[in-house]
Coordinates of C-alpha atoms and ligand atoms in Angstrom, one line a residue:
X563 CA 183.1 79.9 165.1
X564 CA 184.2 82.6 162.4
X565 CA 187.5 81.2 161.1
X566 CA 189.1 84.3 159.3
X567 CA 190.9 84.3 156.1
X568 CA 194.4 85.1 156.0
X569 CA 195.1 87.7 153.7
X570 CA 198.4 89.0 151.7
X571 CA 197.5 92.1 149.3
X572 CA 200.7 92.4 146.7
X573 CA 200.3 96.7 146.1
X574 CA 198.1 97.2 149.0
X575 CA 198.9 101.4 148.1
X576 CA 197.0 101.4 145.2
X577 CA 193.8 101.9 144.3
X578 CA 193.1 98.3 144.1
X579 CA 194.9 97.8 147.5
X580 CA 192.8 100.6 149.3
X581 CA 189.9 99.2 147.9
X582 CA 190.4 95.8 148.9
X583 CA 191.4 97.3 152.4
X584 CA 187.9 99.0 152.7
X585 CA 186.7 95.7 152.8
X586 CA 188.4 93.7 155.0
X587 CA 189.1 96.3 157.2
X588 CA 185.5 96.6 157.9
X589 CA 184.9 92.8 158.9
X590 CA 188.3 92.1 160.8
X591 CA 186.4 88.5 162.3
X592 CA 186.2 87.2 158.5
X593 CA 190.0 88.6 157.4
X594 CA 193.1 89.2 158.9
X595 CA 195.8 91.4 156.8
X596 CA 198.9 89.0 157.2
X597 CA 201.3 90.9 154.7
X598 CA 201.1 94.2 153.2
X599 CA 203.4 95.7 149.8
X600 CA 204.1 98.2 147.8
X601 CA 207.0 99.5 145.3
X602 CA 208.1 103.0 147.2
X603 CA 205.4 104.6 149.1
X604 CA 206.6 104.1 152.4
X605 CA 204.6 106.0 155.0
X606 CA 201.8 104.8 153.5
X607 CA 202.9 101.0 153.2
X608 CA 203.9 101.7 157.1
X609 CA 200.6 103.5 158.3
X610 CA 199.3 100.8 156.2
X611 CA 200.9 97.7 158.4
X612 CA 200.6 99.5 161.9
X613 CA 196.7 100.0 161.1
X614 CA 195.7 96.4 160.0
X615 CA 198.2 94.5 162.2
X616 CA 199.9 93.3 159.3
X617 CA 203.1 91.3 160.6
X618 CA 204.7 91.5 157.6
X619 CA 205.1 94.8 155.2
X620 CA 207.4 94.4 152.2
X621 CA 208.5 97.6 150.2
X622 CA 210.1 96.2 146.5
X623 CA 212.4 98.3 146.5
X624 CA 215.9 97.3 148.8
X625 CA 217.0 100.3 148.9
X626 CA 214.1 101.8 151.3
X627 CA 214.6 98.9 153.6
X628 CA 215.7 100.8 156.0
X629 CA 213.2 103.4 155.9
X630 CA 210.7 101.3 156.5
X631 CA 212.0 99.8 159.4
X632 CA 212.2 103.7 160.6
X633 CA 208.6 103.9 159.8
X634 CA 207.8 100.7 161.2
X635 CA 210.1 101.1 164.4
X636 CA 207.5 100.3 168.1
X637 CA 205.2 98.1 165.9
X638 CA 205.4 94.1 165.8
X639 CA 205.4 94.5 161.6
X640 CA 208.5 93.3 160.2
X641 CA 210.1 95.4 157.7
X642 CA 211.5 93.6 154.2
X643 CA 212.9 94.4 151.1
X644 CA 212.9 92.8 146.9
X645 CA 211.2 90.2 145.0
X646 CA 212.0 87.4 147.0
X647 CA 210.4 89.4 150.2
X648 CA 207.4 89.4 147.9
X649 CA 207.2 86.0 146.4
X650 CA 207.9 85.0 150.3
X651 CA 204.8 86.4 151.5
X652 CA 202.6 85.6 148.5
X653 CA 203.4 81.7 149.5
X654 CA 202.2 82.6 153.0
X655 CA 198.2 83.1 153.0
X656 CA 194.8 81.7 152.2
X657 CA 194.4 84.4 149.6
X658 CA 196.2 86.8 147.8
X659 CA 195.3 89.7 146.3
X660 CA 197.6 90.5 143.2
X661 CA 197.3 94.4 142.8
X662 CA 200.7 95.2 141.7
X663 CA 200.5 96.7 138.5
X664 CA 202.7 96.1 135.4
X665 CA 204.7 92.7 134.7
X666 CA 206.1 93.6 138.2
X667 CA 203.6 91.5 139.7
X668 CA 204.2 88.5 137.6
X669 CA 206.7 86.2 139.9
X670 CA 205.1 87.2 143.5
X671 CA 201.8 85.7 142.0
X672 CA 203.5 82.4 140.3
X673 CA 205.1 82.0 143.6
X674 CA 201.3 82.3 145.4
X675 CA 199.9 80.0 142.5
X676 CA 203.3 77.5 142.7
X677 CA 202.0 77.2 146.3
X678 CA 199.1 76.6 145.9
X679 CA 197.3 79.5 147.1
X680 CA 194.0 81.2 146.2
X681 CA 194.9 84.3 144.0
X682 CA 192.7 87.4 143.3
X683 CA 194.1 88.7 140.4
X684 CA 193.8 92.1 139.5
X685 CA 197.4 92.7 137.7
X686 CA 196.2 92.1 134.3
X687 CA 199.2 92.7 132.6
X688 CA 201.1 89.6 134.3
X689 CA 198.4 87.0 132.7
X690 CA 198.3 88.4 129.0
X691 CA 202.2 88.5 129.6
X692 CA 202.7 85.0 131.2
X693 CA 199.5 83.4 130.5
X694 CA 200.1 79.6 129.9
X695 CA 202.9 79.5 132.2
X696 CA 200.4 80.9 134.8
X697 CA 197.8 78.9 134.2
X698 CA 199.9 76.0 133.6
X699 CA 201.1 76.8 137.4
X700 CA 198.2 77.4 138.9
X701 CA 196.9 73.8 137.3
X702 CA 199.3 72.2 138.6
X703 CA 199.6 73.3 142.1
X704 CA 195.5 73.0 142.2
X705 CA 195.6 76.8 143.0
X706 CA 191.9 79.1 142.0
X707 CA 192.4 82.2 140.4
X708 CA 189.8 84.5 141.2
X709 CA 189.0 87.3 138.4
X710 CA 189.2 90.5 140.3
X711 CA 188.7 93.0 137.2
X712 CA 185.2 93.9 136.4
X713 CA 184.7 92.0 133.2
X714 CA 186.1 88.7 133.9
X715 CA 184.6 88.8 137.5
X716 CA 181.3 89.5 135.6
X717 CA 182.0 86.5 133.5
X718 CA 183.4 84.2 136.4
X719 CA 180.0 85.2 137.9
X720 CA 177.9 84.4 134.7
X721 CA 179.2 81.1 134.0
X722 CA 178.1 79.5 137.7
X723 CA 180.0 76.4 137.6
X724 CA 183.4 78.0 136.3
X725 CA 182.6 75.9 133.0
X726 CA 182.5 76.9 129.2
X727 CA 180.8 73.8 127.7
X728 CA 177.7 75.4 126.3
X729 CA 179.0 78.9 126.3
X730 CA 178.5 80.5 122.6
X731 CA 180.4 83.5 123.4
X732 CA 181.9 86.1 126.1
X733 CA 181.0 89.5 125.9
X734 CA 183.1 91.5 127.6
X735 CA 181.6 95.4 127.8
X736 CA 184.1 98.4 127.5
X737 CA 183.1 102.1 128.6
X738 CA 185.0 103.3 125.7
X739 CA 186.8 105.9 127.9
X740 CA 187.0 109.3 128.3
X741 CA 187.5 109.5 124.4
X742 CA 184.6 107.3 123.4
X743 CA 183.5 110.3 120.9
X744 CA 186.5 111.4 119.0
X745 CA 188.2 112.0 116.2
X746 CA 192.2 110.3 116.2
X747 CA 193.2 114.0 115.3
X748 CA 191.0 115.7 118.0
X749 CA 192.2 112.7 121.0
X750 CA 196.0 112.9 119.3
X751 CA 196.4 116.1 121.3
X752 CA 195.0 115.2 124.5
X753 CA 197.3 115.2 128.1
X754 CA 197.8 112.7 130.6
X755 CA 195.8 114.8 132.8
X756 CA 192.4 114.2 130.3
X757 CA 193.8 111.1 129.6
X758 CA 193.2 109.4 133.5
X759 CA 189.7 111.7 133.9
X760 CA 188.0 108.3 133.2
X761 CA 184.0 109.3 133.0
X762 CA 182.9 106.1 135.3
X763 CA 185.9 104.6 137.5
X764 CA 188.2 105.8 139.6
X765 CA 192.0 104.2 138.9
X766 CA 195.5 103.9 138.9
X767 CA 197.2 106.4 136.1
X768 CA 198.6 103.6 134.5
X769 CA 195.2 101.4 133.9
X770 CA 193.3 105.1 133.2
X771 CA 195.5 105.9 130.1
X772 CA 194.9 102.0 129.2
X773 CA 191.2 102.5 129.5
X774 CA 191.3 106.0 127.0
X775 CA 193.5 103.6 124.3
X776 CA 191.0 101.2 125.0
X777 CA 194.5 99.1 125.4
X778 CA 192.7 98.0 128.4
X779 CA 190.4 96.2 126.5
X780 CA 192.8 94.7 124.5
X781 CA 194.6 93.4 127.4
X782 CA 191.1 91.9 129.1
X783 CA 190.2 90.5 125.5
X784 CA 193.4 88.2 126.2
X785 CA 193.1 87.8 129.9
X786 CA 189.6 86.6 129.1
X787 CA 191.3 83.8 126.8
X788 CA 193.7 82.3 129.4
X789 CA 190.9 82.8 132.4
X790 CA 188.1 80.7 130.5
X791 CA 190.0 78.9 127.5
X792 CA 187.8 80.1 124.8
X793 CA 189.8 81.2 121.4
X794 CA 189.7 84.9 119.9
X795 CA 186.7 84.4 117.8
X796 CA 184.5 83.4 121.1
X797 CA 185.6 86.8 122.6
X798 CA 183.4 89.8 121.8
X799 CA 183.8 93.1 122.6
X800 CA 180.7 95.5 123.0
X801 CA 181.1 99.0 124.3
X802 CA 178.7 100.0 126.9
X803 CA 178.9 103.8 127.8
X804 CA 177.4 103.9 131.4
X805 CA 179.3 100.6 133.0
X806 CA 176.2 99.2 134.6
X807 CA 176.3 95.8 132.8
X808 CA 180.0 94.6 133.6
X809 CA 180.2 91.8 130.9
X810 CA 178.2 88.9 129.4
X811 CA 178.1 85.5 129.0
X812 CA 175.7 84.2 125.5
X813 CA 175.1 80.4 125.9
X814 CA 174.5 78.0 122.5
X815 CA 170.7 78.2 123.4
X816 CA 170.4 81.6 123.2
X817 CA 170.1 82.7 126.5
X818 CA 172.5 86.2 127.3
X819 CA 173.5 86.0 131.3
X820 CA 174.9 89.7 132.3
X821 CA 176.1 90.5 135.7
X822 CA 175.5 93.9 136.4
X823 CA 176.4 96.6 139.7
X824 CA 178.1 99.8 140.3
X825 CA 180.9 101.1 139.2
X826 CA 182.9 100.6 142.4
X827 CA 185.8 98.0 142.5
X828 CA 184.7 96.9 145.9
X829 CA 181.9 95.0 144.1
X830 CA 184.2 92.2 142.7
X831 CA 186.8 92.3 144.9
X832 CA 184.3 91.7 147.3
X833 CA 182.6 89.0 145.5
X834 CA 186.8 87.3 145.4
X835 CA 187.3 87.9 149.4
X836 CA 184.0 86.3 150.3
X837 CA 184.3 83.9 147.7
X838 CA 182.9 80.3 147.6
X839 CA 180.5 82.8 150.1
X840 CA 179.2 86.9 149.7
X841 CA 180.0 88.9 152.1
X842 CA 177.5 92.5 153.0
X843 CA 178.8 95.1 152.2
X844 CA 177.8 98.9 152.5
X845 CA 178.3 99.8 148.8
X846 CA 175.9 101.9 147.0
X847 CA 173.3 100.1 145.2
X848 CA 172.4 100.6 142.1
X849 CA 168.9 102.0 141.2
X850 CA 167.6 101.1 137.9
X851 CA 164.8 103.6 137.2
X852 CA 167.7 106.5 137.9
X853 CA 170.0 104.8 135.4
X854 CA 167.0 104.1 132.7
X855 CA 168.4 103.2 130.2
X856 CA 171.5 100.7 129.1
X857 CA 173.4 101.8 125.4
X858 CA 175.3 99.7 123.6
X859 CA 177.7 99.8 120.0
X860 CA 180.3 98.2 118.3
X861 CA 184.1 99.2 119.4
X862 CA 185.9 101.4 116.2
X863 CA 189.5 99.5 116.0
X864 CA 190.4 102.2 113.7
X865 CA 190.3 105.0 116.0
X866 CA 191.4 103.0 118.7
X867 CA 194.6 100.6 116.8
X868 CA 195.1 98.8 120.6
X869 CA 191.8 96.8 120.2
X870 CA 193.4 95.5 117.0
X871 CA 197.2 95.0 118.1
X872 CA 195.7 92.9 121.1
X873 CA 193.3 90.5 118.6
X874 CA 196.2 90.2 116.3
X875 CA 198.4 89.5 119.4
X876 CA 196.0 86.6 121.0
X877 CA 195.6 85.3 117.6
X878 CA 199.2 85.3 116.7
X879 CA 199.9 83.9 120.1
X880 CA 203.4 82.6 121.4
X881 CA 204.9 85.5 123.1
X882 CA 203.6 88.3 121.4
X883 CA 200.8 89.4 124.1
X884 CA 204.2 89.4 126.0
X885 CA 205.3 92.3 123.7
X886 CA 203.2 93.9 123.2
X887 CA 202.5 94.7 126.7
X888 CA 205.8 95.5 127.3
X889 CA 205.9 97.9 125.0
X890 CA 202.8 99.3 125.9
X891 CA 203.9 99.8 129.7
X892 CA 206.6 101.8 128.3
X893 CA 204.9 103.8 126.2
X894 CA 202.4 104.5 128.9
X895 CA 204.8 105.8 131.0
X896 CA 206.0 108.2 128.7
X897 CA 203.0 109.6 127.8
X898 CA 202.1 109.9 132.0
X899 CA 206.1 111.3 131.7
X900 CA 205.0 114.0 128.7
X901 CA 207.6 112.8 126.4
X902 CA 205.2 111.3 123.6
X903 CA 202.1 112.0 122.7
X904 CA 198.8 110.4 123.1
X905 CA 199.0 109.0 119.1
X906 CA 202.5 107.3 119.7
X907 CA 201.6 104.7 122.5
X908 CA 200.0 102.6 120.2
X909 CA 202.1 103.2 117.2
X910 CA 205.2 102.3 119.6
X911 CA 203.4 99.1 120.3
X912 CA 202.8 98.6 116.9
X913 CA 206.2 99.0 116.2
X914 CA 207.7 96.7 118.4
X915 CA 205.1 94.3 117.6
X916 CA 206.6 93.9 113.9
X917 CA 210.1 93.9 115.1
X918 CA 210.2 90.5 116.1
X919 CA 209.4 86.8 116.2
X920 CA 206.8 85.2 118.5
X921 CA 208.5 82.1 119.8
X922 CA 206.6 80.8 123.1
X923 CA 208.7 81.1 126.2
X924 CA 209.4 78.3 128.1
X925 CA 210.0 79.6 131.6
X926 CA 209.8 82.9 133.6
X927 CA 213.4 83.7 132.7
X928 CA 212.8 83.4 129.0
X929 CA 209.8 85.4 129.1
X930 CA 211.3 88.1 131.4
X931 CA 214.0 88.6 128.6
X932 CA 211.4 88.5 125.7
X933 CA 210.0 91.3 127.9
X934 CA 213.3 93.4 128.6
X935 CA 213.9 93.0 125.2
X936 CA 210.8 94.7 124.1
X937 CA 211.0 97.1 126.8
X938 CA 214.5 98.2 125.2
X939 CA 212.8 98.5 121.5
X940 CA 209.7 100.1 122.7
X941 CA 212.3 102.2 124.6
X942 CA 214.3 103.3 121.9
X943 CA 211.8 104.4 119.5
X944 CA 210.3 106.5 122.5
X945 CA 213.9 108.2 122.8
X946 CA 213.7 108.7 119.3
X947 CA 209.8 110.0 119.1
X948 CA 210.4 112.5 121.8
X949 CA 213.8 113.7 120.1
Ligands
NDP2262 P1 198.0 101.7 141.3 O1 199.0 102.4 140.4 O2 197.0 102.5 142.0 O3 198.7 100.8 142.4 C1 199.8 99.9 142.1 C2 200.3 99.2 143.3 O4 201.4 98.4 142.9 C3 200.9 100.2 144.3 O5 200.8 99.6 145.6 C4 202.4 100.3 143.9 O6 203.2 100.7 145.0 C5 202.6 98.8 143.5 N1 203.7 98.7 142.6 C6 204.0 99.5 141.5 N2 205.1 99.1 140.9 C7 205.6 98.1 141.6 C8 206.8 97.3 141.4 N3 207.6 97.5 140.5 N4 207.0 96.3 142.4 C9 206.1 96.1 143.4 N5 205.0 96.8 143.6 C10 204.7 97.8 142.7 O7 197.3 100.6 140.3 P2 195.8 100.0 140.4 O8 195.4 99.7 141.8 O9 195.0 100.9 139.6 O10 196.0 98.7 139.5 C11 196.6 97.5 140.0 C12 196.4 96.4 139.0 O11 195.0 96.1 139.0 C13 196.8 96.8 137.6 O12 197.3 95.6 136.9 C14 195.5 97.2 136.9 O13 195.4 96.9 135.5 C15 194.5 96.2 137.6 N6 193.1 96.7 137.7 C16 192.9 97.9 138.4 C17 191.6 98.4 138.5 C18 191.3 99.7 139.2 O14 190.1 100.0 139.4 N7 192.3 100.4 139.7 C19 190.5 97.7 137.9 C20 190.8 96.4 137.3 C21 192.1 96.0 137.2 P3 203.5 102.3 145.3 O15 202.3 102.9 145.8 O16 204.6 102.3 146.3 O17 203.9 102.8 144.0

């Protein structure tokens, strides 16, 4: 007997979330969609529920409660409200998939890990934020984390046995964005709207503009730390135009493992849904002899300053991943806002990176107001940029 997999997906209305339902919702014996959530969007979190049979759809926001329970009115879906909602329903699953994006997502999944649930983490920016006391967490509650971006899925992949012991060095590829080729003046002009045309992948605004800073890679380079436990100077970054090989794992002997596969987030979220297992799936394969040939080169961390705020920010450790991706979330919605330019999100993270000290918060609470405190900086010199 097929026993299926109870499912919660934390921002099952974005891209991560439709992806991830694509999956499941095409083998409904293996998964069943217990929860569903989303910040606002509240037909589609509703349309979402009445579709799956979720029982449980959670909107963040309180003040839409009651139009989702409009939304939901006839179906068996309850309709809730706020963080607690969220953290409630991350507690209640075999697996859930943490696609919120932003440090939003941050105490839903420490409840699921607290609980000891399985987590497939997509939200990045919650473990470069919060990344001891997550993994602290999820140690002691005996809960997996699952690596649901490319790269570190790639490397969870590589390693086999989940263990670093004779690893040399990760290798995490980067497409180098839509502005792999130019000059700071030429990209200092660019608009949102050429910022999120990412060449390969198809993604939420906030994670496109992240890929054309390469701010994404930045963020991944520390995600990568707190996932495996290996130190800055273990973590390469190679940038690999055409996103065929996802990332790569070098062991002491020599040997390079790469995982490689389309450029479709169904791969490794698949690979997380199914996992100890595979599942099938109906994804395109990839065909070498059309893609021919694989390019590599070494990132420029002068025309793109994120790849060297995140280094210096893993290797000045305490909280200052914490700020700087708080600053960057602001700047990024600024930018998606038209208020600042392209050039500014990383010199507003830059600047609220010096403004500072990097003590190591102790709890959620302390790093949540290490966070709105950089949130208020990065805030402030936005005001005074777009002046
Ligand atoms: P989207 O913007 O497409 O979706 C974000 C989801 O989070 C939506 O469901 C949104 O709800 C919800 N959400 C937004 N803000 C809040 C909030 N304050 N509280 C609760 N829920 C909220 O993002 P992506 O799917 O692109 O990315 C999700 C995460 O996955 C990010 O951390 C990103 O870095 C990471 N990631 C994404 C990849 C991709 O291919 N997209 C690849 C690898 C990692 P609503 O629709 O109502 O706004």
């Amino acid at each position: 007997m097929v026993v299926s997999k109870r499912i919660a997906i934390l921002g099952a209305t974005g891209s991560v979330g439709s992806s991830t339902l694509d999956l499941v919702e095409a083998d409904r014996d293996a998964f069943h969609v217990v929860a569903v959530t989303a910040a606002s969007n509240v037909d589609k979190l509703a349309q979402i529920a009445r579709r799956t049979g979720a029982k449980r759809a959670v909107i963040a926001d309180p003040a839409l409660k009651a139009a989702l329970e409009t939304a939901l009115e006839g179906s068996d879906c309850s309709a809730e409200a706020g963080e607690a909602a969220l953290c409630d329903v991350a507690r209640d699953a075999d697996l859930v998939m943490g696609a919120i994006v932003g440090t939003a997502g941050l105490r839903p999944v420490m409840a699921a890990l607290e609980a000891g649930v399985t987590v497939g983490l997509a939200n990045k920016e919650s473990l470069v934020s919060a990344g001891e006391l997550m993994m602290g967490a999820a140690k002691r509650a005996g809960a997996t984390i699952l690596p649901v971006d490319s790269e570190h899925n790639a490397i969870f992949q590589c390693l086999g046995d989940g263990h670093c012991d004779h690893v040399e060095r990760l290798i995490l590829t980067a497409s180098g964005g839509p502005f792999r080729t130019l000059s700071a003046a030429e990209m200092a002009v660019k608009t949102p709207a050429q910022a999120v045309a990412h060449p390969n992948w198809s993604m939420g605004a906030k994670i496109s503009v992240d890929s054309a800073t390469m701010m994404n890679k930045g963020l991944e380079l520390i995600e990568a730390h707190h996932l495996f436990g290996l130190p800055s100077q273990q973590i390469d970054i190679v940038v690999h135009p055409q996103s065929v090989v996802h990332s790569c794992v070098e062991y002491k002997d020599g040997s390079i493992l790469a995982q490689m596969g389309p450029s479709d987030m169904r791969v490794p979220i698949a690979h997380c849904l199914a996992w100890p297992g595979r599942m099938e799936t109906r994804i395109e394969r990839l065909d070498l002899p059309t893609i021919a040939r694989l390019d590599f080169e070494a990132p420029d961390p002068v025309r793109f300053p994120a790849l060297r705020l995140a280094r210096e920010a893993l290797e000045a450790g305490g909280s200052a991943a914490a700020r700087m991706n708080a600053a960057n979330e602001v700047a990024v919605a600024a930018f998606l806002d038209h208020r600042i330019g392209f050039a500014d999100i990383a010199a507003t993270v830059e600047a609220v990176m010096a403004d500072g000290d990097n003590a190591l918060p102790g709890s959620i609470e302390e790093l949540l107001e290490v966070d709105a405190r950089a949130r208020a900086l990065a805030a402030e010199r936005v005001g005074r940029v777009a002046a």
